[in-house]
mmCIF file of C-alpha atoms in Angstrom:
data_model
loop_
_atom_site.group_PDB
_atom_site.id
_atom_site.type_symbol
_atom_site.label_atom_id
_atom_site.label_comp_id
_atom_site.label_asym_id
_atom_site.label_seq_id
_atom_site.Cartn_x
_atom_site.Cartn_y
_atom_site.Cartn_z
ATOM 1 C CA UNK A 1 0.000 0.000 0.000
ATOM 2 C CA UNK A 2 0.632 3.482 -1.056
ATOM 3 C CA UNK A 3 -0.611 6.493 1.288
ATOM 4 C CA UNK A 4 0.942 10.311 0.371
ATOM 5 C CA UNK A 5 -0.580 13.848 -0.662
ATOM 6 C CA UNK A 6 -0.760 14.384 -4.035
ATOM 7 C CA UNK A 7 2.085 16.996 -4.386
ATOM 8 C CA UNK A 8 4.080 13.918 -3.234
ATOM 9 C CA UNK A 9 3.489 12.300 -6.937
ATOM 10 C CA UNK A 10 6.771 12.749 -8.239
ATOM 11 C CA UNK A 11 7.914 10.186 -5.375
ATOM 12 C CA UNK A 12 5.708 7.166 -7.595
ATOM 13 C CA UNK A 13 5.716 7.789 -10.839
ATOM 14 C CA UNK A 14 8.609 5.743 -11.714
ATOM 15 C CA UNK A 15 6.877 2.654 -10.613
ATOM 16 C CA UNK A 16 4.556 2.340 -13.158
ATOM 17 C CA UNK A 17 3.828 3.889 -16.927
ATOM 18 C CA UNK A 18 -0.060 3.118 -16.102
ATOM 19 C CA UNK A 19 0.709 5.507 -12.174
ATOM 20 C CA UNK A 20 2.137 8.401 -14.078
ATOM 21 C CA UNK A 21 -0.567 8.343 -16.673
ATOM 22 C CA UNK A 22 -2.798 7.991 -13.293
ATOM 23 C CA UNK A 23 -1.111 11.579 -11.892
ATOM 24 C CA UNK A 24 -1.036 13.180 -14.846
ATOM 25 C CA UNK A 25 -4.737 12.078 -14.859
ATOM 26 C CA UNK A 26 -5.477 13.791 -11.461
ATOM 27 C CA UNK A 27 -3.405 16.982 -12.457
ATOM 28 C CA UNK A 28 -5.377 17.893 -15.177
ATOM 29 C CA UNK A 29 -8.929 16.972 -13.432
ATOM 30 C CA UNK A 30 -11.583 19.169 -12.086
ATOM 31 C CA UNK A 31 -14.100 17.243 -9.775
ATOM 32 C CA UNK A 32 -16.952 19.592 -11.691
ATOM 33 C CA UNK A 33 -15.912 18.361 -15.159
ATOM 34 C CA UNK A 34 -16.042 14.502 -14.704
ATOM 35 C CA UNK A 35 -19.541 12.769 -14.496
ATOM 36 C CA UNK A 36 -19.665 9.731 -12.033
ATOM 37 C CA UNK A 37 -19.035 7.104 -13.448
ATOM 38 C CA UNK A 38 -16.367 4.911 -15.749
ATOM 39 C CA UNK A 39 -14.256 6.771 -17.830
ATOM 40 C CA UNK A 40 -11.760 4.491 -20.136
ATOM 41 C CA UNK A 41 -7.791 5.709 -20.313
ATOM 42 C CA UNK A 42 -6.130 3.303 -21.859
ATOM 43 C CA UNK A 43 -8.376 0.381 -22.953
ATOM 44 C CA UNK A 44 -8.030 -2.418 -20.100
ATOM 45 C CA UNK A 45 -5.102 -1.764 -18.883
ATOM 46 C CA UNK A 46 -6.105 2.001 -17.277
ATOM 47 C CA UNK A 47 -10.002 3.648 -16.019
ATOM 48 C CA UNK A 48 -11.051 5.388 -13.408
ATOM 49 C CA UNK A 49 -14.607 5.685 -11.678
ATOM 50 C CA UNK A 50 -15.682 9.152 -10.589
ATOM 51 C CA UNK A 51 -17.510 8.055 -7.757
ATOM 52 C CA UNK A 52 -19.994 10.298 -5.210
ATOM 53 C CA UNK A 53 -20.787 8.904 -1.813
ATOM 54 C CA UNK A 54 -21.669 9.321 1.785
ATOM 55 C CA UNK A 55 -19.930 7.802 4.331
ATOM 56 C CA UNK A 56 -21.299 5.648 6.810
ATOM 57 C CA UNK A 57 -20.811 3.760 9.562
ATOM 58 C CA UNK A 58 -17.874 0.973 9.802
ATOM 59 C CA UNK A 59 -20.392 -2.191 9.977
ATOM 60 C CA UNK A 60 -22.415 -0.746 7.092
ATOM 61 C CA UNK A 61 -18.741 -0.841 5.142
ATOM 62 C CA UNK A 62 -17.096 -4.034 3.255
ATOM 63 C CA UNK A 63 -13.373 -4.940 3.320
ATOM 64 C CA UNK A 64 -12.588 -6.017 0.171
ATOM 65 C CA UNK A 65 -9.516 -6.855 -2.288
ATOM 66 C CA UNK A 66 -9.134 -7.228 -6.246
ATOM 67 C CA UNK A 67 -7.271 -9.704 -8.172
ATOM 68 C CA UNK A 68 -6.371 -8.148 -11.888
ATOM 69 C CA UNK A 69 -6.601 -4.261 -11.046
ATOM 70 C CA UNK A 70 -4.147 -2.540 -8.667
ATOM 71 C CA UNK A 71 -6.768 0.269 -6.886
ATOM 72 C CA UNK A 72 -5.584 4.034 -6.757
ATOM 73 C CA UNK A 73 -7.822 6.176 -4.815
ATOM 74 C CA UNK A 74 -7.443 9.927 -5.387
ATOM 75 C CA UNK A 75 -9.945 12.459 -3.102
ATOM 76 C CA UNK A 76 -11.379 15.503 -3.996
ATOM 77 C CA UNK A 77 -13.368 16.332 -1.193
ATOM 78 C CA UNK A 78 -15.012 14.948 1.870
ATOM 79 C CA UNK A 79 -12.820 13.004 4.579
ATOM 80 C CA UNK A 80 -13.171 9.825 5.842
ATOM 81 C CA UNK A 81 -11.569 6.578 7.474
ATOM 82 C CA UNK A 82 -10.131 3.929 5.575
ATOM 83 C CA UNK A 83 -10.157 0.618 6.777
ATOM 84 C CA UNK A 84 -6.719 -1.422 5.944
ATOM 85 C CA UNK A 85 -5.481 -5.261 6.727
ATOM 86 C CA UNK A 86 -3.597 -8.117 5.478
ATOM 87 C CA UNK A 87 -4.769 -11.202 3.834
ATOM 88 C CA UNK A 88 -3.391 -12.792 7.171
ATOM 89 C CA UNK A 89 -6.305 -14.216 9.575
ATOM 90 C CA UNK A 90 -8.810 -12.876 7.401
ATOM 91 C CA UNK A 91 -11.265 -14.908 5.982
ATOM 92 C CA UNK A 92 -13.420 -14.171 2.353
ATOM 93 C CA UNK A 93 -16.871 -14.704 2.736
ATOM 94 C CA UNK A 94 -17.451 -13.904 -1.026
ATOM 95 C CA UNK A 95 -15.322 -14.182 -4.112
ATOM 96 C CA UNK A 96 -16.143 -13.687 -8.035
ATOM 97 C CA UNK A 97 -12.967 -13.668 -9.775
ATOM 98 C CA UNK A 98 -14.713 -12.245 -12.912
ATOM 99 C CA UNK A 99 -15.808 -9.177 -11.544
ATOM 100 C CA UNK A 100 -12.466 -8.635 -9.508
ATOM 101 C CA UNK A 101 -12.899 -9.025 -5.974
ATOM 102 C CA UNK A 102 -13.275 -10.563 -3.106
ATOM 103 C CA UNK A 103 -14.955 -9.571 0.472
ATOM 104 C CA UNK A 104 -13.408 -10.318 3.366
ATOM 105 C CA UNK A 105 -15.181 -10.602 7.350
ATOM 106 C CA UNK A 106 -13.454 -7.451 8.737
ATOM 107 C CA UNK A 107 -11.310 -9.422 11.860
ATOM 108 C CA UNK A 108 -8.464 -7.240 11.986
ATOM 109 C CA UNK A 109 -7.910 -3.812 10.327
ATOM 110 C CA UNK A 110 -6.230 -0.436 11.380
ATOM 111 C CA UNK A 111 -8.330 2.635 10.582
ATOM 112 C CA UNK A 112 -6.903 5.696 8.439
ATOM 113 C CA UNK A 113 -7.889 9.315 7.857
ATOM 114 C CA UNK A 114 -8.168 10.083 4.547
ATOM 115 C CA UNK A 115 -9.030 14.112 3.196
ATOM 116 C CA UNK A 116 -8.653 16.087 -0.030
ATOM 117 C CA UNK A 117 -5.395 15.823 -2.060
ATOM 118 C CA UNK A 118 -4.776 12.236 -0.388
ATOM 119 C CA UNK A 119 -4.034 9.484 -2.282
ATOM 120 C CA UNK A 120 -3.809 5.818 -1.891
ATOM 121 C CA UNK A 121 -2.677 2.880 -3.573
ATOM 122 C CA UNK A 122 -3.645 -0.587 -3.033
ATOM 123 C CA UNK A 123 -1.972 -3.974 -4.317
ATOM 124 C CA UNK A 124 -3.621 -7.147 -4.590
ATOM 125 C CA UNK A 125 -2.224 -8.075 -1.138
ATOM 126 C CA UNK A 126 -3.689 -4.962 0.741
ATOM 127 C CA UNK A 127 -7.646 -5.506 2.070
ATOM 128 C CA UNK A 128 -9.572 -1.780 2.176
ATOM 129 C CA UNK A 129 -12.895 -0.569 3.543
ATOM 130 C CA UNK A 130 -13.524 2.511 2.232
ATOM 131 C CA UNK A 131 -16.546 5.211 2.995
ATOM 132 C CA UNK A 132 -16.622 4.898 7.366
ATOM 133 C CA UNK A 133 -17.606 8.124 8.909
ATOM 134 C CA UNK A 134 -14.709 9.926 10.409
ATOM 135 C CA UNK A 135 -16.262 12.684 12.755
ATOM 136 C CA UNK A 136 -19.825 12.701 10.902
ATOM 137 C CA UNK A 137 -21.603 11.771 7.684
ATOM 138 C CA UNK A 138 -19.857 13.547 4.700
ATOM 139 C CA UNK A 139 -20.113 13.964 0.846
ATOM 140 C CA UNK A 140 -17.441 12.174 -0.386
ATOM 141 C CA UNK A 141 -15.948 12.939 -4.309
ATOM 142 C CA UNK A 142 -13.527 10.732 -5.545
ATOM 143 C CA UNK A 143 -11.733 9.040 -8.160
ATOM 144 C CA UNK A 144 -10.680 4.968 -8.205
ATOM 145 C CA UNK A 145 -8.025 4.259 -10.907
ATOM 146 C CA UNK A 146 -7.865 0.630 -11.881
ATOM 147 C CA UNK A 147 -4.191 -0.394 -12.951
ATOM 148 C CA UNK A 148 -3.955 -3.280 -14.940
ATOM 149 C CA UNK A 149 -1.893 -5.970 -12.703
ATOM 150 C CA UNK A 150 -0.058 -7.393 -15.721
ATOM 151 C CA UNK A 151 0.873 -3.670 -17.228
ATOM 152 C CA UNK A 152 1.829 -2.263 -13.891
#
């Protein structure tokens, strides 16, 4: 797992083509301009969701992990805690390999704040719960890069 402000880019893009593209992605993005949704970059191999959300409350929440996309999760505003773990003692409680994930009872997991201009970056190996309420219910806008495993 990756977790830096966005200014901090520079540090990453040398680990990946598909991550730089991902930066250069953010850079040039306003949150007004990009309907929620899928947007293709680079066929398979790079899209993002513009996603819109409330959080909620941590049992509401599922702990999941993805198999052929390598997660990037940029914020534009809203904060909220991020649930993280290891595939260690965990145990999945659903799996569907074709629509890339799996979802995981939430045994063990440390809790991070998350606000605008954070980023994250999450490898196969790293579990996440994303959207728990960090002080109170908030309006979450953010973007979720997928990052083709075999092009990264």
């Amino acid at each position: 797992m990756i977790f830096d402000r966005i200014q901090n880019a520079a540090l990453y893009r040398s680990l990946s083509p598909l991550l730089a593209k991902s930066f250069d992605y953010i850079q040039k993005q306003k949150p007004e301009d990009l309907s929620p949704g899928k947007h293709v970059i680079d066929a398979d191999r790079l899209f993002v969701i513009a996603m819109d959300y409330e959080t909620k409350k941590q049992d509401e929440c599922v702990l999941e992990s993805h198999f052929k996309y390598i997660d990037l999760h940029y914020y534009f505003s809203g904060t909220e805690l991020i649930g993280i773990g290891s595939l260690t003692n965990q145990d999945a409680v659903k799996t569907d390999k074709t629509a890339d994930y799996s979802f995981y009872e939430a045994k063990e997991i440390s809790l991070l704040g998350v606000e605008p201009g954070h980023f994250a970056v999450f490898f196969p190996d790293d579990l996440h719960m994303t959207g728990i309420i960090k002080n109170k219910k908030e309006a979450i806008r953010k973007l979720v890069f997928k990052l083709a495993v075999e092009s990264f």
